[in-house]
Coordinates of C-alpha atoms in Angstrom, one line a residue:
M159 CA 37.5 -10.2 -55.1
N160 CA 39.8 -13.1 -56.0
L161 CA 43.5 -13.2 -55.0
S162 CA 45.5 -16.3 -55.9
G163 CA 42.3 -18.4 -55.9
G164 CA 41.0 -17.1 -52.5
S165 CA 38.5 -14.4 -51.4
W166 CA 39.2 -11.4 -49.3
R167 CA 37.8 -13.3 -46.4
D168 CA 40.5 -15.9 -46.8
W169 CA 43.2 -13.2 -46.7
I170 CA 41.6 -11.6 -43.6
S171 CA 41.6 -15.1 -42.0
V172 CA 45.4 -15.7 -42.5
I173 CA 46.3 -12.5 -40.6
K174 CA 44.2 -13.8 -37.6
P175 CA 42.2 -10.6 -37.0
R176 CA 41.2 -11.4 -33.4
I177 CA 44.9 -12.0 -32.3
L178 CA 45.8 -8.8 -34.3
A179 CA 43.2 -6.7 -32.4
E180 CA 44.2 -8.1 -29.0
N181 CA 47.9 -7.3 -29.7
L182 CA 47.2 -3.9 -31.0
F183 CA 45.3 -3.1 -27.8
C184 CA 48.4 -4.2 -25.9
A185 CA 50.5 -1.9 -28.0
F186 CA 48.1 1.0 -27.5
A187 CA 48.0 0.4 -23.8
G188 CA 51.8 0.4 -23.6
G189 CA 51.9 3.7 -25.5
C190 CA 49.3 5.3 -23.2
L191 CA 51.1 4.2 -20.1
A192 CA 54.5 5.5 -21.2
S193 CA 53.1 8.9 -22.4
G194 CA 50.5 9.4 -19.6
W195 CA 47.9 9.8 -22.4
Q196 CA 49.9 12.9 -23.7
F197 CA 50.9 11.6 -27.1
E198 CA 51.1 12.9 -30.6
Y199 CA 48.4 11.2 -32.7
A200 CA 50.7 10.9 -35.7
S201 CA 53.3 8.9 -33.6
L202 CA 50.5 6.7 -32.2
I203 CA 49.1 6.0 -35.7
F204 CA 52.5 5.1 -37.1
M205 CA 53.3 2.9 -34.1
L206 CA 50.0 1.0 -34.4
A207 CA 50.3 0.7 -38.2
G208 CA 53.8 -0.6 -38.1
T209 CA 53.0 -3.0 -35.3
A210 CA 49.8 -4.2 -37.1
L211 CA 51.8 -5.0 -40.2
V212 CA 54.4 -7.0 -38.3
I213 CA 51.8 -9.0 -36.4
A214 CA 49.9 -9.6 -39.6
A215 CA 53.1 -10.8 -41.3
A216 CA 53.9 -13.1 -38.4
S217 CA 50.4 -14.7 -38.7
M218 CA 50.7 -15.2 -42.5
M219 CA 54.1 -16.9 -42.1
N220 CA 52.7 -19.0 -39.3
N221 CA 49.9 -20.1 -41.6
F222 CA 52.4 -20.9 -44.3
L223 CA 54.6 -23.0 -42.0
D224 CA 51.7 -24.8 -40.3
R225 CA 49.8 -25.6 -43.5
F226 CA 50.5 -29.3 -43.6
R227 CA 50.0 -30.0 -39.8
D228 CA 46.8 -28.0 -40.0
L229 CA 45.4 -30.7 -42.2
K230 CA 45.5 -33.1 -39.3
M231 CA 43.4 -31.0 -36.9
E232 CA 39.7 -30.5 -37.1
R233 CA 40.0 -27.0 -35.8
T234 CA 42.4 -25.9 -38.5
K235 CA 41.9 -28.2 -41.6
N236 CA 39.6 -25.7 -43.3
R237 CA 41.9 -22.8 -43.0
P238 CA 42.6 -21.1 -46.4
L239 CA 46.0 -22.8 -46.9
P240 CA 45.3 -26.4 -46.0
G241 CA 41.9 -26.0 -47.6
G242 CA 43.6 -25.1 -50.9
R243 CA 41.9 -21.7 -51.3
L244 CA 45.1 -19.7 -51.1
K245 CA 48.5 -20.5 -52.7
A246 CA 51.3 -21.0 -50.2
G247 CA 53.8 -19.0 -52.3
Y248 CA 51.5 -15.9 -52.4
V249 CA 50.9 -16.0 -48.6
L250 CA 54.6 -16.3 -47.9
S251 CA 55.5 -13.5 -50.3
A252 CA 52.7 -11.3 -48.8
G253 CA 54.0 -12.1 -45.3
I254 CA 57.6 -11.1 -46.1
G255 CA 56.5 -7.9 -47.8
T256 CA 54.2 -7.0 -45.0
A257 CA 56.9 -7.6 -42.4
L258 CA 59.4 -5.4 -44.3
L259 CA 56.9 -2.6 -44.6
G260 CA 56.0 -2.8 -40.9
L261 CA 59.6 -2.7 -39.8
V262 CA 60.4 0.2 -42.1
I263 CA 57.5 2.2 -40.7
L264 CA 58.6 1.5 -37.1
Y265 CA 62.2 2.4 -37.8
F266 CA 61.7 5.6 -39.7
F267 CA 58.5 7.0 -38.2
V268 CA 58.6 5.6 -34.7
S269 CA 62.0 4.6 -33.4
P270 CA 64.9 2.1 -34.1
L271 CA 64.2 0.6 -30.6
S272 CA 60.6 -0.1 -31.6
M273 CA 61.7 -1.6 -34.8
M274 CA 64.2 -3.9 -33.0
L275 CA 61.5 -5.1 -30.6
G276 CA 59.2 -5.8 -33.6
F277 CA 61.9 -7.8 -35.3
I278 CA 62.6 -9.8 -32.2
G279 CA 58.9 -10.6 -31.8
L280 CA 58.6 -11.6 -35.5
L281 CA 61.8 -13.8 -35.3
V282 CA 60.7 -15.6 -32.2
Y283 CA 57.2 -16.3 -33.4
V284 CA 58.0 -17.4 -36.9
V285 CA 61.4 -19.1 -36.6
I286 CA 61.9 -20.2 -33.0
Y287 CA 58.2 -20.9 -32.0
T288 CA 56.5 -22.0 -35.2
A289 CA 59.3 -23.6 -37.3
W290 CA 61.4 -25.0 -34.5
L291 CA 59.8 -25.6 -31.1
K292 CA 56.1 -26.0 -31.8
P293 CA 56.4 -29.4 -33.5
A294 CA 59.3 -30.6 -31.3
S295 CA 59.2 -29.4 -27.7
T296 CA 56.8 -28.7 -24.9
W297 CA 58.8 -25.5 -24.3
S298 CA 57.2 -24.0 -27.4
T299 CA 54.4 -22.2 -25.5
S300 CA 56.8 -20.7 -23.0
V301 CA 59.3 -19.4 -25.5
G302 CA 56.5 -18.3 -27.9
G303 CA 55.2 -16.1 -25.1
I304 CA 58.2 -13.8 -25.7
S305 CA 56.8 -12.8 -29.1
G306 CA 53.3 -12.2 -27.6
S307 CA 54.8 -9.9 -25.0
M308 CA 56.4 -7.6 -27.5
P309 CA 53.4 -5.4 -28.5
P310 CA 53.1 -3.6 -25.2
M311 CA 56.8 -3.0 -25.1
I312 CA 56.7 -1.6 -28.7
G313 CA 54.0 0.8 -27.7
Y314 CA 55.7 1.8 -24.4
C315 CA 59.1 2.3 -26.0
S316 CA 57.6 4.3 -28.8
F317 CA 57.1 7.1 -26.3
S318 CA 59.7 6.4 -23.6
H319 CA 62.5 5.7 -26.1
E320 CA 64.2 3.4 -23.6
L321 CA 63.8 -0.1 -22.0
D322 CA 63.1 1.0 -18.5
L323 CA 61.4 -0.8 -15.6
G324 CA 57.9 0.0 -17.0
A325 CA 58.6 -1.7 -20.3
W326 CA 59.9 -4.8 -18.6
L327 CA 56.9 -4.9 -16.2
L328 CA 54.6 -4.9 -19.2
F329 CA 56.6 -7.6 -20.8
F330 CA 56.5 -9.9 -17.8
L331 CA 52.8 -9.2 -17.3
L332 CA 51.9 -10.5 -20.7
F333 CA 54.6 -13.2 -20.6
L334 CA 53.2 -14.8 -17.5
W335 CA 49.7 -14.8 -18.9
R336 CA 50.5 -16.5 -22.2
P337 CA 51.3 -20.1 -21.0
P338 CA 48.0 -20.6 -19.2
H339 CA 46.2 -19.3 -22.2
F340 CA 47.9 -21.8 -24.6
W341 CA 47.7 -24.6 -22.1
A342 CA 43.9 -24.2 -21.7
L343 CA 43.6 -24.4 -25.5
G344 CA 45.8 -27.5 -25.5
I345 CA 43.6 -29.2 -22.9
L346 CA 40.4 -28.5 -24.9
K347 CA 42.0 -29.8 -28.1
K348 CA 44.6 -32.2 -26.8
E349 CA 43.6 -35.1 -29.1
E350 CA 43.9 -32.9 -32.1
Y351 CA 47.2 -31.6 -31.1
R352 CA 48.5 -35.2 -30.5
A353 CA 47.2 -36.2 -34.0
A354 CA 49.1 -33.3 -35.5
G355 CA 52.3 -34.2 -33.6
Y356 CA 52.4 -31.2 -31.3
P357 CA 54.0 -31.9 -27.8
L358 CA 51.9 -29.4 -25.8
L359 CA 51.8 -28.9 -22.0
P360 CA 50.1 -29.5 -19.6
P361 CA 49.6 -33.3 -19.7
S362 CA 46.7 -33.4 -17.2
S363 CA 43.2 -32.1 -17.7
K364 CA 43.2 -31.0 -14.1
A365 CA 45.0 -27.9 -15.3
C366 CA 41.7 -26.8 -17.0
A367 CA 41.7 -24.1 -14.3
G368 CA 44.0 -22.3 -16.6
Q369 CA 41.0 -21.7 -18.8
K370 CA 40.0 -18.9 -16.4
F371 CA 43.0 -16.9 -17.7
K372 CA 41.5 -17.1 -21.2
C373 CA 38.3 -15.4 -20.4
C374 CA 39.6 -11.9 -19.9
P375 CA 43.3 -11.8 -21.0
M376 CA 43.5 -8.0 -21.2
S377 CA 42.0 -7.2 -17.8
P378 CA 45.4 -6.3 -16.1
L379 CA 46.2 -3.9 -18.9
C380 CA 42.8 -2.4 -18.7
L381 CA 43.3 -1.8 -15.0
S382 CA 46.7 -0.3 -15.7
L383 CA 45.2 2.1 -18.3
I384 CA 42.5 3.3 -15.8
I385 CA 45.1 3.9 -13.1
S386 CA 47.4 5.8 -15.4
Y387 CA 44.5 8.0 -16.7
L388 CA 43.4 8.9 -13.1

């Protein structure tokens, strides 16, 4: 299979499947918590499908915007876009189309509230985090955590149909975990980030203790799911 010069593996790579899977688990967990495991499977499938498309779109747009800076980092220089295996225009077009499809599914088959949350997550991740703050400010990881905290809220509000205390608790649970996760990565790859021009906290390697947060990021949600099931 050859799409715009790349293979199907390249296209899978630009949607960041590991991140996609983690965020879909968060959305699923939010839905289970709100419904008490009593949900319609059609609603669950549409919620997961719409959320997956929005997350995949955000990752494609992130790859598009980061393609030049990725060339300066050993960890990212062989990605499909900086490596020249995919054309930037095709990836951007696919990202926009995928985002629109995901938002339409969330609006018509789940709820307008879920669509709004998906749009906020997409906007924060692509425009505010990737395009604006990531190359310019150490606040990027904190603000970017907003987008990473949207999937459990989407899942939760798909069944609660309101932004109640449970939705906000899920948001803050994920939001507080995100910075240590990114800081740990920044410590491990700090020289590469400096070469690429990313101002990333924390400045001291003593903060490597944050790496512990990276080992099992979903454990709080797993515990919440078990408690809700019991």
